[in-house]
XYZ file of C-alpha atoms in Angstrom:
737
model
C 16.007 10.865 -17.863
C 12.923 8.976 -16.380
C 13.506 6.338 -14.129
C 12.040 2.778 -15.099
C 8.873 3.580 -13.715
C 8.228 6.611 -14.598
C 9.152 4.894 -18.422
C 6.984 2.068 -18.136
C 3.601 4.146 -17.521
C 4.673 6.431 -20.278
C 3.926 9.901 -17.815
C 6.271 10.756 -14.620
C 3.960 10.243 -11.486
C 6.106 13.291 -10.332
C 4.410 15.294 -12.374
C 1.313 14.035 -11.684
C 1.109 14.423 -7.781
C 2.414 18.104 -8.236
C 0.033 18.616 -11.062
C -2.596 17.952 -8.030
C -1.815 20.060 -5.543
C -1.938 24.080 -5.653
C -4.990 25.510 -6.749
C -5.486 28.844 -7.442
C -8.612 29.508 -4.411
C -11.151 32.079 -5.416
C -13.453 32.815 -2.669
C -14.385 35.867 -0.604
C -15.150 38.238 1.384
C 7.990 7.010 23.783
C 4.920 6.857 22.897
C 2.542 4.796 25.018
C -1.044 4.118 23.851
C -3.690 4.965 26.509
C -4.897 1.468 25.364
C -1.951 -0.425 25.399
C -2.194 -4.237 26.172
C -0.293 -7.024 25.797
C -0.049 -9.370 22.945
C 2.061 -10.189 20.918
C 1.483 -10.028 16.868
C 0.684 -13.054 14.299
C 3.753 -13.389 11.837
C 2.432 -15.893 9.082
C 1.141 -14.556 5.719
C 0.603 -16.346 2.871
C 0.791 -13.915 -0.147
C 1.273 -9.811 -1.181
C -1.986 -9.580 -2.823
C -4.410 -11.302 -0.257
C -3.376 -8.871 2.125
C -5.248 -5.698 1.890
C -5.313 -1.742 2.906
C -8.297 -0.701 4.281
C -8.340 3.306 2.899
C -11.043 6.061 2.599
C -9.819 6.872 -1.430
C -12.379 9.283 -1.602
C -11.073 12.362 -3.243
C -7.720 11.733 -4.376
C -6.123 8.868 -7.362
C -4.735 6.818 -6.907
C -0.973 5.974 -7.276
C -0.368 2.044 -9.204
C 3.312 1.765 -9.976
C 4.531 -1.401 -12.701
C 7.380 -1.706 -13.655
C 11.021 -2.741 -12.261
C 12.328 -0.899 -8.607
C 14.998 1.348 -9.143
C 17.885 -0.258 -7.071
C 18.895 0.413 -4.363
C 16.703 2.755 -4.260
C 15.280 3.440 -0.794
C 17.426 6.301 1.161
C 19.762 5.980 -1.058
C 20.459 5.185 -5.022
C 23.240 3.904 -6.522
C 24.285 8.255 -8.022
C 24.248 9.177 -3.816
C 26.715 6.190 -2.997
C 29.031 7.288 -6.194
C 28.667 11.220 -5.135
C 29.401 10.196 -1.380
C 32.219 8.619 -2.038
C 33.738 10.561 -4.962
C 33.194 13.876 -2.094
C 35.107 11.786 0.727
C 37.919 10.982 -1.295
C 38.031 14.592 -1.646
C 37.486 15.143 1.668
C 35.368 18.019 0.738
C 32.910 20.161 2.758
C 30.732 18.876 4.308
C 30.699 15.076 3.032
C 33.861 15.061 4.712
C 32.614 16.071 8.546
C 30.043 14.045 8.456
C 31.788 10.994 7.724
C 34.025 12.019 10.199
C 30.788 11.314 12.101
C 30.500 8.288 10.622
C 33.271 6.797 11.417
C 33.724 8.107 14.796
C 30.097 6.290 15.949
C 30.709 3.098 17.772
C 28.540 1.014 15.781
C 31.156 0.776 13.047
C 33.157 -1.373 14.443
C 34.151 -4.537 12.575
C 34.124 -5.723 16.187
C 30.426 -5.268 16.849
C 28.998 -8.697 17.359
C 25.229 -9.130 16.789
C 22.865 -10.389 19.256
C 19.806 -11.836 17.240
C 16.241 -13.043 19.371
C 13.653 -15.325 18.958
C 11.142 -12.100 20.049
C 11.807 -8.394 20.303
C 9.015 -7.037 22.469
C 8.156 -3.395 23.020
C 5.874 -2.250 25.904
C 4.092 -4.631 28.508
C 4.806 -6.076 31.720
C 7.541 -7.796 30.033
C 11.403 -7.998 29.561
C 12.043 -4.953 27.160
C 14.657 -6.007 24.677
C 13.875 -4.139 21.562
C 17.479 -1.885 22.095
C 19.273 -4.955 21.103
C 17.105 -4.810 17.993
C 17.875 -1.175 17.374
C 21.716 -0.852 17.791
C 21.869 -4.030 15.949
C 20.464 -2.154 12.710
C 22.256 1.226 13.080
C 25.623 -1.234 13.111
C 24.538 -3.060 9.535
C 23.590 0.918 8.209
C 26.580 2.280 9.699
C 28.746 -0.827 8.426
C 26.387 -0.887 4.924
C 27.213 3.402 4.715
C 30.883 2.107 5.518
C 31.223 -0.021 2.766
C 29.557 1.857 0.071
C 31.897 4.710 0.471
C 35.419 3.254 0.373
C 34.511 -0.635 -1.272
C 36.555 -2.113 2.328
C 34.538 -5.440 1.818
C 35.301 -6.313 5.401
C 32.966 -3.410 6.445
C 29.999 -5.557 4.184
C 30.892 -8.715 5.407
C 30.286 -7.433 8.913
C 26.399 -5.441 7.868
C 25.467 -9.094 6.285
C 26.891 -11.343 9.284
C 24.118 -8.833 11.382
C 21.606 -9.211 8.644
C 21.924 -12.818 8.577
C 22.038 -13.627 11.842
C 18.722 -11.995 12.310
C 17.208 -13.525 9.824
C 18.101 -16.879 11.325
C 16.317 -16.066 14.432
C 13.968 -13.497 14.622
C 9.998 -15.358 14.718
C 7.756 -12.570 15.987
C 7.539 -9.016 17.671
C 5.707 -8.514 20.464
C 4.756 -6.647 23.967
C 1.752 -4.171 24.308
C 0.547 -1.479 21.546
C 3.576 -0.362 21.651
C 5.238 -3.387 19.017
C 3.396 -1.006 16.935
C 5.973 1.190 16.975
C 8.833 -0.823 16.841
C 7.522 -2.571 13.678
C 7.608 0.839 11.789
C 10.365 2.785 13.249
C 12.699 -0.830 12.958
C 11.083 -2.124 9.899
C 11.963 0.765 7.525
C 15.922 1.362 8.841
C 16.275 -2.772 8.416
C 15.017 -2.890 5.361
C 17.220 0.422 4.387
C 20.094 -1.390 5.355
C 19.128 -4.756 3.531
C 18.287 -2.385 0.204
C 21.884 -0.571 0.421
C 23.752 -4.828 0.562
C 21.071 -5.942 -1.878
C 24.332 -5.703 -4.828
C 26.834 -7.237 -2.418
C 27.901 -10.538 -4.316
C 29.191 -11.529 -0.666
C 25.734 -11.823 0.414
C 24.191 -15.011 -0.848
C 21.185 -15.471 -2.708
C 19.465 -17.789 -0.006
C 20.731 -15.155 2.796
C 19.261 -12.155 1.202
C 15.788 -14.025 0.316
C 15.860 -15.112 4.506
C 15.971 -11.258 5.372
C 13.250 -10.416 2.480
C 11.081 -13.255 4.178
C 11.992 -11.666 7.458
C 10.594 -8.438 6.765
C 7.640 -9.525 4.857
C 6.067 -12.391 7.866
C 7.329 -10.602 10.790
C 7.351 -6.710 10.105
C 4.881 -6.139 7.325
C 2.121 -8.131 9.305
C 2.069 -6.163 12.359
C 2.751 -2.746 9.797
C -0.482 -3.604 7.655
C -3.066 -4.723 10.846
C -2.119 -1.299 12.915
C -2.657 0.665 9.537
C -6.117 -0.870 8.882
C -7.066 -1.370 12.674
C -5.859 1.255 14.613
C -6.189 -1.278 17.009
C -10.070 -1.092 16.830
C -9.375 2.274 18.406
C -11.422 5.549 16.968
C -8.377 6.915 13.890
C -7.813 10.035 15.284
C -6.891 7.928 18.589
C -3.116 7.369 17.895
C -0.895 10.435 16.793
C 0.734 10.950 12.951
C 4.234 9.060 14.016
C 2.315 5.980 14.497
C 0.927 5.475 10.725
C 4.359 7.190 9.333
C 6.132 4.779 10.678
C 4.247 2.184 9.350
C 3.946 3.774 6.097
C 7.992 4.482 6.214
C 8.015 0.612 7.079
C 5.776 -0.762 4.285
C 6.787 1.494 1.427
C 10.804 0.097 2.551
C 10.079 -3.495 2.379
C 7.408 -3.181 -1.003
C 11.212 -2.188 -2.545
C 13.664 -4.630 -0.674
C 10.951 -7.279 -1.710
C 10.406 -5.968 -5.175
C 5.904 -5.811 -4.335
C 4.180 -2.789 -5.876
C 1.081 -3.946 -3.692
C 3.312 -2.619 -0.655
C 4.828 0.024 -2.142
C 1.687 1.426 -3.620
C -0.137 0.842 -0.184
C 2.420 3.437 1.572
C 1.648 5.973 -0.673
C -1.668 5.603 -1.200
C -2.062 6.063 2.291
C 0.250 8.864 2.727
C -2.049 11.116 -0.175
C -4.870 10.191 1.469
C -5.107 7.586 4.643
C -8.181 8.020 7.080
C -4.909 8.122 10.318
C -3.226 11.043 11.019
C -0.279 10.350 9.341
C -1.757 10.653 5.738
C -0.329 14.180 4.658
C -3.717 16.818 4.545
C -3.732 14.902 8.505
C -0.163 15.545 9.312
C 0.511 19.052 8.501
C -3.165 19.806 9.965
C -3.461 23.779 8.962
C -1.909 25.772 6.578
C -1.509 29.262 7.996
C -0.420 31.907 5.947
C 2.828 31.821 4.211
C 2.378 28.111 4.033
C 3.511 27.300 7.934
C 1.948 24.350 8.015
C 0.970 23.334 11.800
C 2.025 20.047 12.187
C -0.640 17.331 14.347
C 1.923 16.756 17.608
C 2.186 20.076 17.547
C 0.326 20.544 21.257
C 1.725 17.413 22.370
C 5.571 18.086 22.461
C 8.399 19.026 20.193
C 9.583 15.514 20.657
C 7.184 14.056 18.842
C 6.424 16.711 16.435
C 10.072 16.846 14.983
C 9.810 12.393 15.162
C 7.525 13.770 12.019
C 9.324 15.658 10.302
C 11.979 12.537 10.150
C 9.938 10.074 9.349
C 7.640 12.034 6.566
C 11.046 12.913 4.988
C 12.138 9.201 4.926
C 9.112 8.430 2.767
C 9.233 10.978 0.543
C 11.894 10.764 -0.247
C 12.205 6.544 -0.715
C 9.097 7.692 -2.889
C 11.003 9.958 -5.090
C 13.885 7.320 -5.745
C 10.963 5.309 -7.239
C 9.928 8.052 -8.932
C 6.896 9.197 -7.558
C 7.494 13.244 -5.780
C 5.353 12.988 -1.755
C 7.920 15.339 -1.261
C 5.484 18.032 -3.908
C 2.753 16.575 -3.322
C -0.402 19.004 -2.395
C 1.811 21.913 -3.291
C 4.561 20.947 -0.975
C 2.363 20.596 1.804
C 5.522 18.268 3.321
C 7.609 21.601 3.063
C 5.050 23.768 4.628
C 5.283 21.254 8.304
C 9.128 20.718 8.035
C 9.132 24.551 7.772
C 6.708 25.251 10.912
C 8.377 22.702 12.549
C 12.260 23.920 11.975
C 10.608 27.713 12.571
C 9.577 26.184 15.977
C 12.397 24.380 17.173
C 15.495 26.487 15.900
C 17.017 28.228 18.912
C 18.194 31.880 18.603
C 21.357 33.295 19.864
C 19.716 34.468 23.026
C 18.505 31.054 23.742
C 14.912 31.945 22.844
C 12.766 30.288 20.192
C 10.616 32.424 17.202
C 6.625 32.088 17.526
C 4.956 30.820 15.454
C 0.966 30.732 14.836
C -0.668 27.747 16.205
C -5.294 26.694 15.319
C -6.733 24.771 18.156
C -6.266 20.947 17.751
C -8.509 18.258 18.622
C -9.298 14.552 18.393
C -10.552 11.590 20.325
C -8.690 11.948 23.583
C -8.113 15.811 23.774
C -8.272 19.369 22.504
C -5.074 21.011 22.605
C -5.487 25.111 22.237
C -1.983 26.140 22.740
C 1.421 25.624 20.960
C 3.373 23.143 23.301
C 6.662 23.865 24.713
C 7.540 20.642 25.853
C 11.074 18.931 24.362
C 11.001 22.638 22.365
C 14.746 22.684 20.442
C 14.871 19.091 20.411
C 17.442 18.154 17.279
C 17.045 15.402 15.157
C 19.550 14.159 12.266
C 16.820 14.499 9.332
C 17.154 18.495 8.792
C 19.827 17.944 6.305
C 17.071 15.809 3.732
C 14.363 18.260 3.916
C 17.102 21.143 3.245
C 19.254 19.429 0.714
C 15.797 17.974 -1.421
C 13.621 21.041 -1.905
C 16.545 24.171 -1.798
C 19.583 21.856 -3.627
C 17.871 19.418 -5.411
C 14.533 21.469 -6.502
C 16.117 24.939 -6.283
C 13.055 26.196 -3.738
C 13.248 28.422 -1.246
C 12.997 26.610 2.463
C 14.518 29.389 4.529
C 13.953 27.498 8.270
C 14.426 23.835 7.398
C 17.755 25.590 5.693
C 19.056 27.687 9.057
C 18.131 24.318 10.988
C 20.278 21.749 8.474
C 23.581 24.240 8.884
C 23.168 24.737 12.361
C 22.872 21.007 13.589
C 26.299 19.313 10.403
C 27.352 17.325 10.518
C 24.739 14.834 11.240
C 25.839 11.916 13.095
C 23.372 8.655 13.350
C 22.283 6.147 15.851
C 23.223 7.074 19.643
C 24.961 10.606 18.800
C 21.659 11.943 19.383
C 20.822 9.774 22.928
C 17.398 7.447 22.685
C 15.269 10.765 23.971
C 15.581 12.874 20.725
C 15.682 10.393 18.659
C 18.826 8.405 18.280
C 17.832 5.638 17.073
C 14.194 7.085 15.390
C 15.811 7.540 12.184
C 19.093 6.595 10.542
C 20.336 9.705 10.739
C 23.908 10.588 9.001
C 22.489 12.617 6.492
C 25.388 15.714 6.023
C 27.394 12.904 4.609
C 24.351 10.981 2.526
C 21.699 13.585 1.339
C 24.339 16.820 1.240
C 24.204 17.274 -2.591
C 25.688 20.620 -4.864
C 23.000 23.466 -5.326
C 20.866 23.253 -8.763
C 20.048 26.240 -10.147
C 17.242 28.152 -8.175
C 14.045 28.222 -9.588
C 12.842 30.745 -12.412
C 10.433 32.108 -10.450
C 8.355 32.113 -7.590
C 5.514 29.361 -7.562
C 2.543 27.808 -5.749
C 1.110 31.307 -5.517
C -2.451 30.737 -3.959
C -5.419 33.532 -3.284
C -7.916 32.908 -1.182
C -10.836 35.622 -0.044
C -11.647 35.842 3.781
C -13.969 38.375 4.719
C -13.141 41.201 2.094
C -9.601 40.453 1.668
C -7.975 38.266 0.319
C -4.940 36.145 1.824
C -2.054 35.522 -0.387
C 0.839 32.444 -0.260
C 3.483 31.468 -2.336
C 7.182 29.666 -2.576
C 9.604 32.137 -2.874
C 13.122 31.029 -4.840
C 16.287 29.578 -3.376
C 18.189 32.866 -4.291
C 15.472 35.084 -3.357
C 16.397 38.020 -1.542
C 12.955 39.793 -1.255
C 9.116 39.426 -3.442
C 6.589 41.504 -4.754
C 2.864 41.065 -4.965
C 1.419 42.546 -8.257
C -2.542 42.375 -9.078
C -4.585 42.765 -11.897
C -8.424 43.276 -12.986
C -8.191 40.143 -15.217
C -6.383 37.445 -16.195
C -3.052 38.006 -17.778
C -1.906 41.647 -16.919
C -1.463 44.440 -16.768
C 0.129 44.539 -13.652
C 0.344 46.777 -10.447
C 3.029 46.114 -7.844
C 1.149 46.837 -4.594
C 3.478 45.307 -2.390
C 7.194 45.020 -2.585
C 10.043 43.874 0.091
C 8.094 41.038 1.510
C 10.572 38.625 3.322
C 9.388 35.908 5.806
C 6.922 34.864 5.444
C 5.853 34.909 1.813
C 2.758 36.059 2.148
C 0.397 39.203 1.769
C -2.912 40.205 2.220
C -4.605 42.835 -0.033
C -7.777 44.559 0.921
C -9.017 45.113 -2.836
C -12.650 46.812 -3.954
C -15.066 43.661 -4.445
C -14.754 41.921 -7.893
C -12.239 39.641 -9.423
C -8.664 39.587 -9.204
C -5.596 38.492 -10.662
C -1.730 37.958 -8.678
C 0.842 37.058 -9.849
C 4.227 37.695 -7.484
C 8.305 37.837 -8.845
C 11.423 37.614 -6.528
C 14.358 40.145 -6.119
C 17.635 38.415 -6.706
C 21.258 39.097 -6.373
C 20.997 39.178 -10.341
C 17.821 41.244 -10.315
C 13.454 40.301 -10.611
C 12.570 37.062 -11.036
C 9.838 36.032 -13.745
C 6.323 36.456 -12.549
C 4.450 33.150 -11.018
C 2.235 31.726 -11.992
C -1.461 33.992 -11.965
C -3.472 33.215 -8.938
C -6.897 34.535 -8.867
C -9.577 35.603 -5.600
C -13.643 36.931 -6.291
C -14.444 38.868 -2.929
C -17.740 39.806 -4.948
C -20.968 37.776 -4.273
C -21.155 35.407 -7.379
C -22.433 32.222 -8.420
C -21.271 29.012 -8.054
C -23.454 26.638 -8.652
C -27.066 27.034 -8.965
C -29.382 23.386 -9.488
C -33.053 24.666 -10.055
C -34.515 20.710 -10.765
C -36.781 22.325 -12.901
C -36.449 19.252 -15.342
C -39.462 17.059 -15.517
C -37.922 13.547 -16.397
C -34.091 11.932 -16.315
C -31.552 11.649 -14.123
C -29.622 14.871 -14.026
C -30.510 18.184 -13.013
C -28.510 20.721 -14.374
C -26.180 23.931 -13.776
C -27.647 27.044 -14.087
C -24.669 29.167 -13.787
C -22.645 27.337 -16.729
C -19.809 26.275 -14.286
C -20.356 22.328 -15.103
C -21.242 21.836 -11.304
C -24.980 19.393 -12.680
C -26.070 16.830 -9.744
C -27.576 13.780 -10.518
C -30.016 12.281 -9.330
C -29.725 9.133 -7.238
C -31.159 5.970 -5.450
C -34.872 6.540 -6.695
C -34.724 10.668 -6.430
C -37.545 12.223 -8.685
C -38.782 15.327 -9.621
C -42.065 16.733 -8.267
C -43.109 19.956 -8.015
C -41.536 22.254 -6.264
C -41.777 25.773 -4.706
C -40.669 27.495 -7.727
C -40.923 25.115 -10.890
C -40.583 21.604 -10.169
C -37.941 20.484 -6.910
C -36.031 16.436 -6.519
C -37.748 14.719 -4.032
C -36.024 12.340 -1.780
C -37.598 9.520 -0.128
C -35.728 9.195 2.726
C -34.136 5.073 1.953
C -31.621 5.894 -0.895
C -32.381 8.871 -3.205
C -30.105 11.294 -3.248
C -28.077 13.798 -5.595
C -24.705 13.834 -6.493
C -22.037 16.502 -7.076
C -19.063 16.378 -9.140
C -16.150 15.867 -7.376
C -14.561 18.653 -5.297
C -17.479 20.823 -5.631
C -16.110 23.243 -3.241
C -12.822 22.780 -3.337
C -12.199 26.305 -4.719
C -14.488 27.902 -1.755
C -12.804 30.182 0.921
C -15.970 32.425 2.083
C -19.154 30.929 0.480
C -23.249 31.142 1.227
C -24.579 28.002 0.531
C -28.868 28.497 0.457
C -32.021 26.040 -0.383
C -35.949 25.617 0.015
C -35.997 22.840 2.190
C -40.305 21.082 2.499
C -38.697 18.227 5.182
C -41.215 15.697 5.857
C -39.426 14.913 9.122
C -37.875 12.143 10.961
C -34.495 10.740 12.755
C -31.872 13.196 14.143
C -28.944 13.690 11.031
C -30.510 13.755 7.771
C -28.587 15.483 5.585
C -29.854 18.718 3.304
C -26.340 18.726 2.066
C -22.989 16.754 3.385
C -19.385 17.590 0.604
C -16.550 15.691 1.834
C -14.051 12.669 0.992
C -15.834 10.428 3.945
C -16.349 11.096 7.844
C -12.777 12.524 8.496
C -13.110 15.639 6.306
C -17.028 17.364 5.173
C -18.936 20.097 5.396
C -22.961 19.573 5.861
C -25.938 21.255 7.396
C -28.573 18.897 9.150
C -32.457 19.714 9.592
C -32.421 18.787 13.321
C -28.826 16.850 15.777
C -29.014 15.071 18.614
C -30.315 18.213 20.604
C -33.044 18.845 18.041
C -31.719 21.860 16.697
C -30.145 22.672 13.058
C -26.530 22.531 12.831
C -23.862 23.155 10.315
C -20.811 22.276 10.964
C -17.243 21.664 9.001
C -13.966 19.870 9.689
C -10.042 18.046 8.506
C -10.540 15.748 11.527
C -13.922 13.804 12.010
C -16.308 15.054 14.255
C -13.621 15.175 17.426
C -12.251 18.415 15.257
C -15.886 19.792 14.284
C -15.841 23.458 14.249
C -19.528 24.800 12.969
C -23.309 26.118 14.584
C -25.464 24.568 16.779
C -28.868 26.405 15.752
C -31.726 27.963 18.253
C -34.943 25.721 16.582
C -35.245 22.523 14.248
C -35.953 23.140 10.785
C -40.178 22.513 10.604
C -41.454 19.975 8.948
C -44.277 19.631 6.502
C -43.728 22.997 4.697
C -41.106 24.775 2.824
C -38.540 26.625 4.474
C -35.799 29.099 3.602
C -31.774 27.566 4.691
C -28.576 29.678 4.709
C -25.196 29.007 5.954
C -22.819 31.607 5.010
C -18.720 31.898 6.175
C -17.025 35.104 6.132
C -13.252 34.970 7.115
C -13.751 32.830 10.636
C -17.657 33.846 11.235
C -20.138 31.776 10.264
C -23.673 32.392 10.359
C -27.022 30.159 10.041
C -30.732 31.022 8.384
C -33.930 30.313 8.349
C -36.381 32.025 6.657
C -34.415 35.271 6.437
C -33.731 34.923 10.355
C -30.089 34.491 11.841
C -31.157 31.530 14.151
C -27.215 30.914 15.044
C -23.454 31.785 14.670
C -20.332 30.925 15.722
C -16.815 32.745 14.884
C -14.433 30.214 15.419
C -14.363 28.399 12.044
C -11.775 28.370 10.938
C -11.563 25.742 7.971
C -13.130 26.502 4.679
C -14.140 24.278 1.644
C -10.255 24.208 0.173
C -8.977 23.246 3.428
C -11.204 19.929 3.205
C -9.279 19.353 0.658
C -10.576 16.565 -2.850
C -13.997 15.168 -2.114
C -15.639 12.689 -4.071
C -18.710 12.537 -1.814
C -20.617 15.667 -2.535
C -24.359 14.896 -1.739
C -27.719 16.752 -1.371
C -29.634 14.788 1.133
C -27.292 11.904 1.823
C -24.641 11.987 4.616
C -20.792 10.868 5.088
C -21.639 8.278 7.916
C -23.294 5.793 6.896
C -25.968 4.864 9.855
C -27.225 8.078 9.458
C -30.864 8.196 7.866
C -30.996 9.518 4.087
C -33.228 13.069 4.040
C -36.742 12.549 3.933
C -38.446 15.192 1.470
C -37.497 17.948 -1.358
C -34.858 20.509 -2.365
C -35.641 23.456 -4.334
C -33.566 26.170 -5.901
C -29.822 24.729 -4.273
C -27.413 27.576 -4.723
C -23.644 28.374 -3.938
C -22.323 31.399 -4.102
C -18.732 32.732 -3.811
C -18.159 34.730 -1.028
C -20.879 35.589 2.349
C -24.232 36.974 1.545
C -24.984 39.916 3.894
C -27.866 39.723 5.963
C -30.017 41.985 3.680
C -29.244 39.725 0.631
C -30.443 36.256 2.457
C -33.881 37.974 2.978
C -33.812 39.464 -0.204
C -33.106 35.598 -2.082
C -35.885 33.930 0.896
C -38.683 36.271 -0.412
C -37.611 35.646 -3.812
C -36.391 39.502 -4.667
């Protein structure tokens, strides 16, 4: 049955979001902010609709929900509570062991006395009284669970007493910038306790309204202000968890208060927000086999595991309202969870497995290595991840599964100590999240294939009952396929070395009952192949045809005109407003590539663009005729200017003449050419266009950065190819042969 939200929109948002995921890629060959300052935040809030959240929506599709919310519908639904009650009554394992953890916890006491405060401070030079708040939240949540499992209203009354005490007393949150963590972590936790209790007849309507008002007026303004401004710092300054906890709070408050504006803010920031907590930045780099390097991996593992706890809470709360963030971008969150689980699961000999690592940079640091600090941190978050992907969806999640089973039954508040996340998440996942296994999916899913230096890198998601996997290849779509590898276990990746051409792949699983069906097909191209070709030979109008027939036509914008070119006509750009716009995500299916054009530059200030394809100032690839040091530069990044990988050439683009420029990427090797001659190169360009993700600002002659100048001159014969051309091929292109 569809949720009420799915019925109201006529389409399953879960299905829609998952469809934004995997592309069949083709190509080729205690947190303290360093800027902490003492502050007390305003608690005034006029109305939900008057508060907007600044977002970068360049390439993603906004989610706009409507209709009635599911209640209870945050971390737990009524169906979840009914399952818990049934399993506990039957003393079924492991639910019953999880129940024992709950009733043994000191927060589940009818003698608990709340200690509400007018102001709660975290950080700064004053008294640090925030533990009073998180202990009372842990008690309210534990008692609420007790009531839902047993029906004992004495525990319901205790939970209500705690929440009423705070809603009638708390007026503000303060401290230094760490107040943002308090508002985020304790905001989403407190809202979850309130959501459980909202149906209790013993909670007076006026008291529930007062609780909603506290969440809206004390917690939410800090949450939304942080995501909007990041305390006026560079957007990469704050680690992923700062964004994640504030997203979680906004989402939870939105459901608690039946406010779609808030809920949608959180969902859409998770999808394409500018900060490090948005999923594309949180899972910083996808390694083969879908091991997704988490953004805090080079910092320490205590905070890295917290990211999984917070990200999982966001995904589950969204799922219970019909939005599949778990599956978004080909299960990108699962990729992050599997990476973190594998890196932190202690082996029988006391050691840890190694995981691949890509250097990470932000405005403050460059981290070249995996951090072993706090490695092995245990947080009560793995039951949720394991049960969603394996027992609810039928996917394989081997490392999250091993971690969940190794630490069950998961406890709750205080069971793990404050340093290992005892109060950063609510816990009790063995009781609340464990579910009977669903049927495994029929075939491996999410298969991607991208070419890298002539090889093809394949990754896929396995089936829950998979033992091993086979890779099959064909020279035409639909087969016939030939098995080229079998017996593949962990990680689920394979590197093929085919001859130059276009190749089609599927994967099947070997299970105890035999071979599964084949996965969906993925295609990879290992030969130079035209992708986009704008001749600009039109004599009028505002469009530039794509001669490849691939539908990548350009649109002339801002006064761009046609003039005589190097070959036929060209597009003339005036340096003030003119540029050419290409279709959304035009290079999202590229790995190795060649981009080439004839360029006539009239000169001007640094940082004009020959081309710039991106989603704002966080994710892009560009070529400039002159950077601040006076030379041509190509760069590509998924983390803004601080994370750029690229080439500084040895010369600037000459002015007042036609020049042929080209840039290629083969594996991690990028090369920049001028008039057929190499003028620069780099061998550490680990980003390819597909890693940049969805883009809606794909421009010739204009920069992602508003302060950069527009290109002044003409551009002709703009070409994109799959695969990296050889030096001889570039020379031939420059010579027109």
